[in-house]
GROMACS .gro file of C-alpha atoms in nm:
model
  422
    1MET     CA    1  10.595   3.156  -0.302
    2PRO     CA    2  10.558   3.318  -0.664
    3VAL     CA    3  10.204   3.372  -0.710
    4ASN     CA    4  10.218   3.147  -1.079
    5PHE     CA    5  10.230   2.855  -0.795
    6ILE     CA    6   9.928   2.941  -0.597
    7PRO     CA    7   9.601   2.775  -0.744
    8ALA     CA    8   9.373   3.047  -0.905
    9THR     CA    9   9.061   2.910  -0.700
   10VAL     CA   10   9.249   3.018  -0.376
   11ILE     CA   11   9.355   3.389  -0.514
   12HIS     CA   12   8.987   3.428  -0.621
   13ARG     CA   13   8.866   3.300  -0.243
   14THR     CA   14   9.104   3.518  -0.103
   15LYS     CA   15   9.003   3.839  -0.275
   16ILE     CA   16   8.647   3.766  -0.203
   17VAL     CA   17   8.678   3.703   0.157
   18SER     CA   18   8.942   3.989   0.181
   19LYS     CA   19   8.691   4.250   0.019
   20PHE     CA   20   8.391   4.094   0.231
   21VAL     CA   21   8.594   4.137   0.565
   22LEU     CA   22   8.695   4.476   0.484
   23VAL     CA   23   8.332   4.587   0.422
   24GLN     CA   24   8.216   4.383   0.714
   25LEU     CA   25   8.460   4.562   0.934
   26CYS     CA   26   8.301   4.903   0.814
   27VAL     CA   27   7.971   4.758   0.901
   28GLN     CA   28   8.052   4.613   1.242
   29ALA     CA   29   8.244   4.938   1.324
   30LEU     CA   30   7.925   5.143   1.239
   31GLY     CA   31   7.730   4.857   1.473
   32LEU     CA   32   8.004   4.921   1.748
   33VAL     CA   33   7.926   5.268   1.731
   34ASN     CA   34   7.569   5.248   1.728
   35GLY     CA   35   7.567   5.020   2.058
   36ILE     CA   36   7.824   5.212   2.234
   37LEU     CA   37   7.614   5.509   2.184
   38LEU     CA   38   7.331   5.349   2.355
   39VAL     CA   39   7.542   5.188   2.646
   40ARG     CA   40   7.698   5.579   2.707
   41THR     CA   41   7.361   5.779   2.661
   42LEU     CA   42   7.101   5.557   2.852
   43ASP     CA   43   7.102   5.524   3.217
   44GLN     CA   44   7.132   5.194   3.357
   45GLN     CA   45   6.734   5.195   3.415
   46GLN     CA   46   6.643   5.264   3.079
   47TYR     CA   47   6.938   5.033   2.928
   48ALA     CA   48   6.801   4.730   3.149
   49TYR     CA   49   6.451   4.813   2.933
   50PHE     CA   50   6.618   4.818   2.603
   51THR     CA   51   6.798   4.492   2.711
   52ILE     CA   52   6.508   4.335   2.796
   53ALA     CA   53   6.308   4.430   2.491
   54ASN     CA   54   6.584   4.321   2.266
   55THR     CA   55   6.612   3.986   2.413
   56MET     CA   56   6.250   3.918   2.406
   57GLN     CA   57   6.236   4.022   2.033
   58GLY     CA   58   6.494   3.784   1.968
   59THR     CA   59   6.318   3.531   2.145
   60MET     CA   60   6.022   3.608   1.908
   61ASN     CA   61   6.223   3.585   1.602
   62ILE     CA   62   6.359   3.262   1.706
   63LEU     CA   63   6.039   3.093   1.795
   64ALA     CA   64   5.871   3.211   1.459
   65ASP     CA   65   6.174   3.055   1.297
   66SER     CA   66   6.185   2.734   1.439
   67GLY     CA   67   6.436   2.624   1.203
   68ILE     CA   68   6.286   2.738   0.891
   69SER     CA   69   6.565   2.940   0.759
   70SER     CA   70   6.776   2.618   0.810
   71ALA     CA   71   6.539   2.467   0.576
   72ILE     CA   72   6.540   2.717   0.307
   73THR     CA   73   6.925   2.712   0.283
   74ALA     CA   74   6.898   2.307   0.306
   75VAL     CA   75   6.635   2.300   0.007
   76GLY     CA   76   6.730   2.600  -0.154
   77GLY     CA   77   7.079   2.465  -0.233
   78LYS     CA   78   6.930   2.244  -0.444
   79VAL     CA   79   6.658   2.470  -0.652
   80TRP     CA   80   6.834   2.823  -0.616
   81GLN     CA   81   6.908   2.830  -1.003
   82ASP     CA   82   6.533   2.769  -1.080
   83ARG     CA   83   6.379   3.086  -1.054
   84TYR     CA   84   6.014   2.958  -1.032
   85ARG     CA   85   6.094   2.694  -0.813
   86PHE     CA   86   6.300   2.926  -0.570
   87GLY     CA   87   6.010   3.113  -0.551
   88GLN     CA   88   5.785   2.883  -0.446
   89LEU     CA   89   6.037   2.781  -0.195
   90ILE     CA   90   6.057   3.121  -0.046
   91ASN     CA   91   5.675   3.206  -0.056
   92THR     CA   92   5.609   2.852   0.130
   93ALA     CA   93   5.852   2.927   0.390
   94MET     CA   94   5.747   3.295   0.441
   95LEU     CA   95   5.355   3.144   0.487
   96LEU     CA   96   5.499   2.922   0.765
   97ARG     CA   97   5.673   3.166   0.924
   98ARG     CA   98   5.404   3.388   0.971
   99TYR     CA   99   5.182   3.101   1.128
  100PHE     CA  100   5.501   3.037   1.362
  101ALA     CA  101   5.508   3.413   1.442
  102LEU     CA  102   5.135   3.454   1.574
  103ILE     CA  103   5.209   3.177   1.835
  104ALA     CA  104   5.538   3.359   1.919
  105VAL     CA  105   5.360   3.682   1.964
  106VAL     CA  106   5.062   3.542   2.187
  107VAL     CA  107   5.297   3.348   2.416
  108VAL     CA  108   5.601   3.600   2.442
  109THR     CA  109   5.405   3.908   2.457
  110PRO     CA  110   5.272   3.905   2.796
  111LEU     CA  111   5.605   3.798   2.931
  112LEU     CA  112   5.784   4.095   2.777
  113ILE     CA  113   5.527   4.331   2.981
  114TRP     CA  114   5.543   4.139   3.274
  115MET     CA  115   5.948   4.178   3.267
  116LEU     CA  116   5.935   4.549   3.170
  117VAL     CA  117   5.661   4.642   3.458
  118GLY     CA  118   5.841   4.403   3.724
  119ASN     CA  119   6.184   4.597   3.644
  120GLY     CA  120   6.003   4.930   3.713
  121SER     CA  121   5.835   5.051   3.398
  122SER     CA  122   5.499   5.167   3.405
  123ILE     CA  123   5.206   4.980   3.227
  124VAL     CA  124   5.180   5.259   2.930
  125TYR     CA  125   5.550   5.274   2.872
  126ALA     CA  126   5.571   4.883   2.871
  127VAL     CA  127   5.293   4.897   2.623
  128PHE     CA  128   5.468   5.168   2.415
  129ILE     CA  129   5.788   4.946   2.408
  130THR     CA  130   5.607   4.618   2.331
  131VAL     CA  131   5.436   4.793   2.027
  132GLY     CA  132   5.775   4.876   1.893
  133VAL     CA  133   5.911   4.552   1.935
  134LEU     CA  134   5.614   4.360   1.730
  135VAL     CA  135   5.674   4.607   1.451
  136GLY     CA  136   6.029   4.538   1.427
  137LEU     CA  137   5.967   4.167   1.431
  138ASN     CA  138   5.682   4.220   1.145
  139PHE     CA  139   5.991   4.340   0.924
  140GLN     CA  140   6.244   4.074   1.057
  141LEU     CA  141   6.015   3.785   0.975
  142THR     CA  142   6.017   3.856   0.589
  143THR     CA  143   6.372   3.991   0.579
  144SER     CA  144   6.548   3.692   0.718
  145VAL     CA  145   6.362   3.456   0.446
  146LEU     CA  146   6.442   3.686   0.197
  147GLY     CA  147   6.796   3.701   0.276
  148VAL     CA  148   6.854   3.342   0.187
  149VAL     CA  149   6.799   3.439  -0.174
  150PRO     CA  150   7.106   3.678  -0.227
  151ARG     CA  151   7.322   3.460   0.004
  152LEU     CA  152   7.286   3.159  -0.212
  153HIS     CA  153   7.326   3.321  -0.533
  154SER     CA  154   7.657   3.458  -0.324
  155GLN     CA  155   7.550   3.815  -0.406
  156LEU     CA  156   7.785   3.957  -0.156
  157ASN     CA  157   7.755   4.316  -0.251
  158ARG     CA  158   7.395   4.316  -0.214
  159ILE     CA  159   7.421   4.158   0.131
  160GLN     CA  160   7.651   4.416   0.236
  161ASN     CA  161   7.472   4.689   0.090
  162ILE     CA  162   7.171   4.621   0.269
  163GLU     CA  163   7.396   4.576   0.595
  164LEU     CA  164   7.565   4.955   0.539
  165ILE     CA  165   7.233   5.109   0.464
  166ALA     CA  166   7.079   4.953   0.813
  167ALA     CA  167   7.413   5.053   1.002
  168PHE     CA  168   7.443   5.386   0.894
  169SER     CA  169   7.080   5.474   0.897
  170ARG     CA  170   7.042   5.367   1.262
  171LEU     CA  171   7.340   5.587   1.353
  172ILE     CA  172   7.194   5.874   1.207
  173PHE     CA  173   6.858   5.821   1.360
  174LEU     CA  174   7.021   5.779   1.683
  175VAL     CA  175   7.245   6.111   1.652
  176VAL     CA  176   6.928   6.296   1.583
  177ALA     CA  177   6.760   6.123   1.868
  178LEU     CA  178   7.020   6.224   2.105
  179PHE     CA  179   7.001   6.557   2.044
  180ILE     CA  180   6.597   6.565   2.061
  181PHE     CA  181   6.494   6.282   2.294
  182LEU     CA  182   6.640   5.919   2.339
  183ASP     CA  183   6.555   5.667   2.585
  184ALA     CA  184   6.484   5.277   2.565
  185GLY     CA  185   6.153   5.331   2.359
  186VAL     CA  186   6.279   5.521   2.109
  187ALA     CA  187   6.559   5.347   2.051
  188ILE     CA  188   6.344   5.018   1.995
  189TYR     CA  189   6.167   5.221   1.766
  190ILE     CA  190   6.458   5.331   1.560
  191ALA     CA  191   6.553   4.996   1.534
  192SER     CA  192   6.197   4.886   1.361
  193ILE     CA  193   6.233   5.161   1.148
  194VAL     CA  194   6.574   5.004   1.029
  195PHE     CA  195   6.439   4.676   0.994
  196GLY     CA  196   6.129   4.804   0.753
  197LEU     CA  197   6.413   4.986   0.546
  198GLN     CA  198   6.593   4.644   0.521
  199HIS     CA  199   6.289   4.473   0.416
  200PHE     CA  200   6.206   4.728   0.148
  201VAL     CA  201   6.539   4.722  -0.010
  202LEU     CA  202   6.566   4.340   0.000
  203ASN     CA  203   6.229   4.301  -0.149
  204ARG     CA  204   6.305   4.514  -0.469
  205TRP     CA  205   6.610   4.311  -0.538
  206VAL     CA  206   6.512   3.953  -0.489
  207GLY     CA  207   6.261   3.967  -0.772
  208GLU     CA  208   6.549   3.933  -1.009
  209ASN     CA  209   6.628   3.575  -0.861
  210ILE     CA  210   6.271   3.442  -0.764
  211ASP     CA  211   5.933   3.439  -0.882
  212LYS     CA  212   5.758   3.653  -0.621
  213LYS     CA  213   5.412   3.544  -0.741
  214ALA     CA  214   5.482   3.158  -0.726
  215PRO     CA  215   5.224   2.949  -0.548
  216ILE     CA  216   5.273   2.770  -0.227
  217ASN     CA  217   5.434   2.429  -0.310
  218GLU     CA  218   5.288   2.174  -0.095
  219GLU     CA  219   5.621   1.918  -0.139
  220ASP     CA  220   5.837   2.212   0.001
  221LYS     CA  221   5.575   2.265   0.284
  222ALA     CA  222   5.623   1.899   0.366
  223THR     CA  223   6.003   1.895   0.322
  224ILE     CA  224   6.046   2.215   0.546
  225PHE     CA  225   5.808   2.027   0.822
  226ASN     CA  226   6.028   1.751   0.829
  227ILE     CA  227   6.344   1.952   0.862
  228VAL     CA  228   6.145   2.180   1.147
  229LYS     CA  229   6.005   1.892   1.334
  230PRO     CA  230   6.327   1.777   1.484
  231GLN     CA  231   6.417   2.155   1.550
  232THR     CA  232   6.115   2.257   1.710
  233PRO     CA  233   6.185   2.134   2.053
  234ASN     CA  234   6.535   2.303   1.995
  235ALA     CA  235   6.391   2.613   1.907
  236ILE     CA  236   6.138   2.631   2.183
  237PHE     CA  237   6.432   2.541   2.419
  238TYR     CA  238   6.675   2.793   2.305
  239CYS     CA  239   6.394   3.053   2.310
  240VAL     CA  240   6.391   2.995   2.707
  241GLN     CA  241   6.769   2.961   2.696
  242GLY     CA  242   6.825   3.295   2.512
  243GLN     CA  243   6.662   3.483   2.800
  244LEU     CA  244   6.733   3.278   3.081
  245ASN     CA  245   7.050   3.469   3.190
  246ILE     CA  246   6.833   3.801   3.194
  247TRP     CA  247   6.554   3.596   3.392
  248LEU     CA  248   6.838   3.444   3.636
  249ILE     CA  249   6.946   3.831   3.683
  250GLY     CA  250   6.610   3.958   3.697
  251LEU     CA  251   6.498   3.691   3.959
  252PHE     CA  252   6.781   3.697   4.185
  253GLY     CA  253   6.953   4.027   4.098
  254ASN     CA  254   6.818   4.367   4.028
  255THR     CA  255   6.799   4.641   3.722
  256GLN     CA  256   7.145   4.745   3.744
  257ASN     CA  257   7.246   4.386   3.679
  258ILE     CA  258   7.046   4.355   3.388
  259ALA     CA  259   7.190   4.667   3.244
  260GLU     CA  260   7.565   4.525   3.329
  261PHE     CA  261   7.484   4.205   3.175
  262GLY     CA  262   7.338   4.397   2.858
  263ALA     CA  263   7.632   4.645   2.859
  264LEU     CA  264   7.889   4.336   2.865
  265GLY     CA  265   7.673   4.180   2.588
  266ARG     CA  266   7.752   4.467   2.334
  267LEU     CA  267   8.126   4.339   2.302
  268ALA     CA  268   8.020   4.046   2.115
  269VAL     CA  269   7.976   4.294   1.828
  270ILE     CA  270   8.346   4.192   1.809
  271PHE     CA  271   8.212   3.809   1.678
  272SER     CA  272   7.993   3.980   1.399
  273VAL     CA  273   8.259   3.990   1.157
  274PHE     CA  274   8.327   3.629   1.165
  275SER     CA  275   7.966   3.550   1.188
  276ALA     CA  276   7.890   3.772   0.862
  277VAL     CA  277   8.160   3.570   0.685
  278MET     CA  278   7.996   3.254   0.800
  279SER     CA  279   7.639   3.336   0.685
  280GLY     CA  280   7.750   3.519   0.371
  281ILE     CA  281   8.031   3.309   0.238
  282VAL     CA  282   8.119   2.982   0.407
  283LEU     CA  283   7.774   2.849   0.484
  284PRO     CA  284   7.600   2.894   0.145
  285SER     CA  285   7.911   2.719  -0.009
  286PHE     CA  286   7.882   2.452   0.252
  287ALA     CA  287   7.542   2.389   0.147
  288ARG     CA  288   7.613   2.345  -0.181
  289CYS     CA  289   7.920   2.112  -0.187
  290GLN     CA  290   7.804   1.732  -0.221
  291SER     CA  291   8.197   1.636  -0.189
  292VAL     CA  292   8.259   1.465   0.142
  293LYS     CA  293   8.623   1.540   0.141
  294ILE     CA  294   8.592   1.875   0.051
  295LEU     CA  295   8.320   1.910   0.328
  296SER     CA  296   8.574   1.775   0.584
  297ARG     CA  297   8.835   2.021   0.510
  298ARG     CA  298   8.635   2.312   0.510
  299TYR     CA  299   8.461   2.200   0.823
  300TRP     CA  300   8.807   2.201   0.987
  301GLN     CA  301   8.925   2.503   0.835
  302ILE     CA  302   8.603   2.697   0.992
  303ILE     CA  303   8.622   2.560   1.330
  304GLY     CA  304   9.014   2.619   1.358
  305GLY     CA  305   9.003   2.956   1.225
  306PHE     CA  306   8.739   3.020   1.475
  307CYS     CA  307   8.911   2.865   1.793
  308VAL     CA  308   9.234   3.094   1.692
  309PHE     CA  309   9.030   3.407   1.646
  310GLY     CA  310   8.836   3.340   1.987
  311LEU     CA  311   9.158   3.283   2.156
  312MET     CA  312   9.318   3.609   2.056
  313LEU     CA  313   8.988   3.792   2.217
  314VAL     CA  314   8.998   3.610   2.549
  315SER     CA  315   9.371   3.670   2.589
  316LEU     CA  316   9.305   4.064   2.524
  317ALA     CA  317   9.008   4.060   2.763
  318VAL     CA  318   9.246   3.891   3.022
  319PHE     CA  319   9.543   4.130   2.980
  320PHE     CA  320   9.386   4.473   2.907
  321PRO     CA  321   9.027   4.450   3.064
  322SER     CA  322   9.042   4.814   3.152
  323GLN     CA  323   9.090   4.906   2.797
  324VAL     CA  324   8.834   4.687   2.672
  325LEU     CA  325   8.591   4.851   2.948
  326TRP     CA  326   8.663   5.189   2.845
  327ILE     CA  327   8.437   5.111   2.513
  328LEU     CA  328   8.138   5.064   2.767
  329GLY     CA  329   8.208   5.419   2.935
  330ASN     CA  330   8.251   5.501   3.314
  331GLN     CA  331   7.969   5.350   3.463
  332TYR     CA  332   8.079   5.012   3.389
  333GLN     CA  333   8.476   5.030   3.475
  334TYR     CA  334   8.446   4.838   3.795
  335LEU     CA  335   8.315   4.484   3.565
  336GLU     CA  336   8.719   4.388   3.509
  337SER     CA  337   8.673   4.036   3.601
  338GLU     CA  338   8.327   4.003   3.477
  339VAL     CA  339   8.447   4.125   3.106
  340VAL     CA  340   8.694   3.828   3.066
  341LEU     CA  341   8.403   3.594   3.188
  342MET     CA  342   8.150   3.756   2.922
  343VAL     CA  343   8.404   3.742   2.633
  344ALA     CA  344   8.523   3.358   2.709
  345SER     CA  345   8.120   3.292   2.742
  346THR     CA  346   8.071   3.476   2.413
  347VAL     CA  347   8.347   3.260   2.226
  348LEU     CA  348   8.205   2.939   2.350
  349SER     CA  349   7.847   3.014   2.262
  350SER     CA  350   7.959   3.134   1.902
  351LEU     CA  351   8.130   2.807   1.859
  352ALA     CA  352   7.821   2.595   1.975
  353GLY     CA  353   7.654   2.862   1.722
  354ILE     CA  354   7.894   2.784   1.422
  355MET     CA  355   7.874   2.402   1.477
  356TRP     CA  356   7.485   2.410   1.484
  357SER     CA  357   7.470   2.633   1.150
  358ILE     CA  358   7.703   2.399   0.977
  359ASN     CA  359   7.483   2.108   1.079
  360SER     CA  360   7.182   2.286   1.002
  361ALA     CA  361   7.305   2.390   0.640
  362LYS     CA  362   7.327   2.016   0.584
  363ALA     CA  363   7.012   1.891   0.742
  364TRP     CA  364   7.264   1.703   1.000
  365ILE     CA  365   7.031   1.739   1.309
  366GLU     CA  366   6.817   1.408   1.309
  367TYR     CA  367   6.885   1.368   1.696
  368ALA     CA  368   6.951   1.725   1.791
  369TRP     CA  369   6.659   1.698   2.045
  370ILE     CA  370   6.918   1.498   2.275
  371GLU     CA  371   7.086   1.839   2.365
  372PRO     CA  372   6.789   2.027   2.560
  373PRO     CA  373   6.718   1.755   2.837
  374LEU     CA  374   7.105   1.728   2.877
  375ARG     CA  375   7.170   2.076   2.937
  376VAL     CA  376   6.866   2.116   3.161
  377VAL     CA  377   7.008   1.862   3.377
  378LEU     CA  378   7.344   2.039   3.383
  379GLN     CA  379   7.171   2.352   3.464
  380ILE     CA  380   7.003   2.220   3.768
  381ILE     CA  381   7.313   2.093   3.906
  382LEU     CA  382   7.475   2.449   3.841
  383LEU     CA  383   7.179   2.618   4.019
  384MET     CA  384   7.232   2.417   4.312
  385SER     CA  385   7.593   2.482   4.296
  386LEU     CA  386   7.665   2.852   4.179
  387ASP     CA  387   7.581   3.201   4.331
  388ILE     CA  388   7.369   3.327   4.038
  389SER     CA  389   7.246   3.654   4.216
  390SER     CA  390   7.549   3.835   4.020
  391VAL     CA  391   7.657   3.882   3.689
  392LYS     CA  392   7.962   3.701   3.747
  393GLY     CA  393   7.777   3.387   3.878
  394VAL     CA  394   7.552   3.389   3.592
  395LEU     CA  395   7.855   3.419   3.374
  396ILE     CA  396   8.005   3.114   3.485
  397PHE     CA  397   7.659   2.952   3.486
  398ASN     CA  398   7.639   3.036   3.090
  399ILE     CA  399   8.009   2.912   3.034
  400ILE     CA  400   7.969   2.553   3.169
  401SER     CA  401   7.619   2.525   3.012
  402THR     CA  402   7.783   2.611   2.675
  403THR     CA  403   7.971   2.258   2.681
  404SER     CA  404   7.658   2.065   2.651
  405PRO     CA  405   7.575   2.201   2.276
  406ILE     CA  406   7.935   2.186   2.185
  407LEU     CA  407   7.946   1.809   2.258
  408ILE     CA  408   7.605   1.702   2.092
  409ASN     CA  409   7.704   1.920   1.809
  410ALA     CA  410   8.038   1.762   1.752
  411ILE     CA  411   7.849   1.414   1.751
  412LEU     CA  412   7.615   1.546   1.513
  413THR     CA  413   7.856   1.641   1.272
  414TYR     CA  414   8.053   1.323   1.297
  415ARG     CA  415   7.739   1.118   1.233
  416GLY     CA  416   7.667   1.344   0.929
  417PHE     CA  417   7.998   1.293   0.779
  418LEU     CA  418   7.957   0.925   0.838
  419ILE     CA  419   7.631   0.903   0.633
  420SER     CA  420   7.738   1.116   0.382
  421SER     CA  421   8.020   0.894   0.295
  422ILE     CA  422   7.836   0.596   0.254
   0.00000   0.00000   0.00000
């Protein structure tokens, strides 16, 4: 077809997405190298500690957010062009996030130390790792809020520059540590330093688009609470769900199983390119769009594109498991059946996450509270039916459990489109 017959908007969007994906591939390639360097360098005991610390830091971050980022995107889609109002929204969200973070730290920190000590760590070493986790969390709190600013302004270059700086810096620090001394604690502190670097760069950039001195807005606070309120049970639930696999393996398996699960989880970096395109381009555009017809078309493009991509990755794991496992090193080469289950589990979990992100971007989450009890019932049945003392059993448990959020999110999306069309 001659280029003249291709709509200009299609050509423009294709160029933007192509450039974004190309740079993102570089970012994720660096991320993959970082992850594989740790997998191949750390012994299974140290990698188990690293996996536990990473998991619990993610738990704190989710609990500290409790839907605030989704609220910023939903409200920010209406005020992002007003520098003063956008500044009020960001500062209000930042204050609320720190309140929630305090609760998260008080609740989760003892659990982190308990899990580390329970898997063979000394108390001193467990405290050392925990301090590193909390330092990184402090920077994550502000970075995730401020990160909404360049996304809603479609400043893709800045988004990717921050990610490139982080990935490249982490690689440099890890290589230097490799020649000096590298264990789980050092790896955690390197990650925290990188989070701090991201915060510093992003904090300098956002001043162009928001008034950083704008006061707290009580109306924004009320709006954020109204959006967060129905998400809070989900946030707490997903904090538990996010570490449930590690808990199950730690309770019924052993430290080696935790390392195996963590190593296989590194393969999820493959989905990072798609997730980056979603968060950097698709979701901000989705949040700003007010046309139901266009929203419907974009929704099916997003879901259809991801399903094709996910099917390709599952097929790769099925037909070439040894080649995929080569990435992780010799100490994990025996996990051929597990790698297929891990990729399938990651595909389904990512699909559920994308569906949730779409609903959150438009605040279509009023009945999201239905999903947690539904999944708990399903998981109780699975716990009585499956052998969860192995990585394979836990992965099967995870795959079947994911059908619940996919179903509920599909219903929420249908309801959202129905209300929007009225």
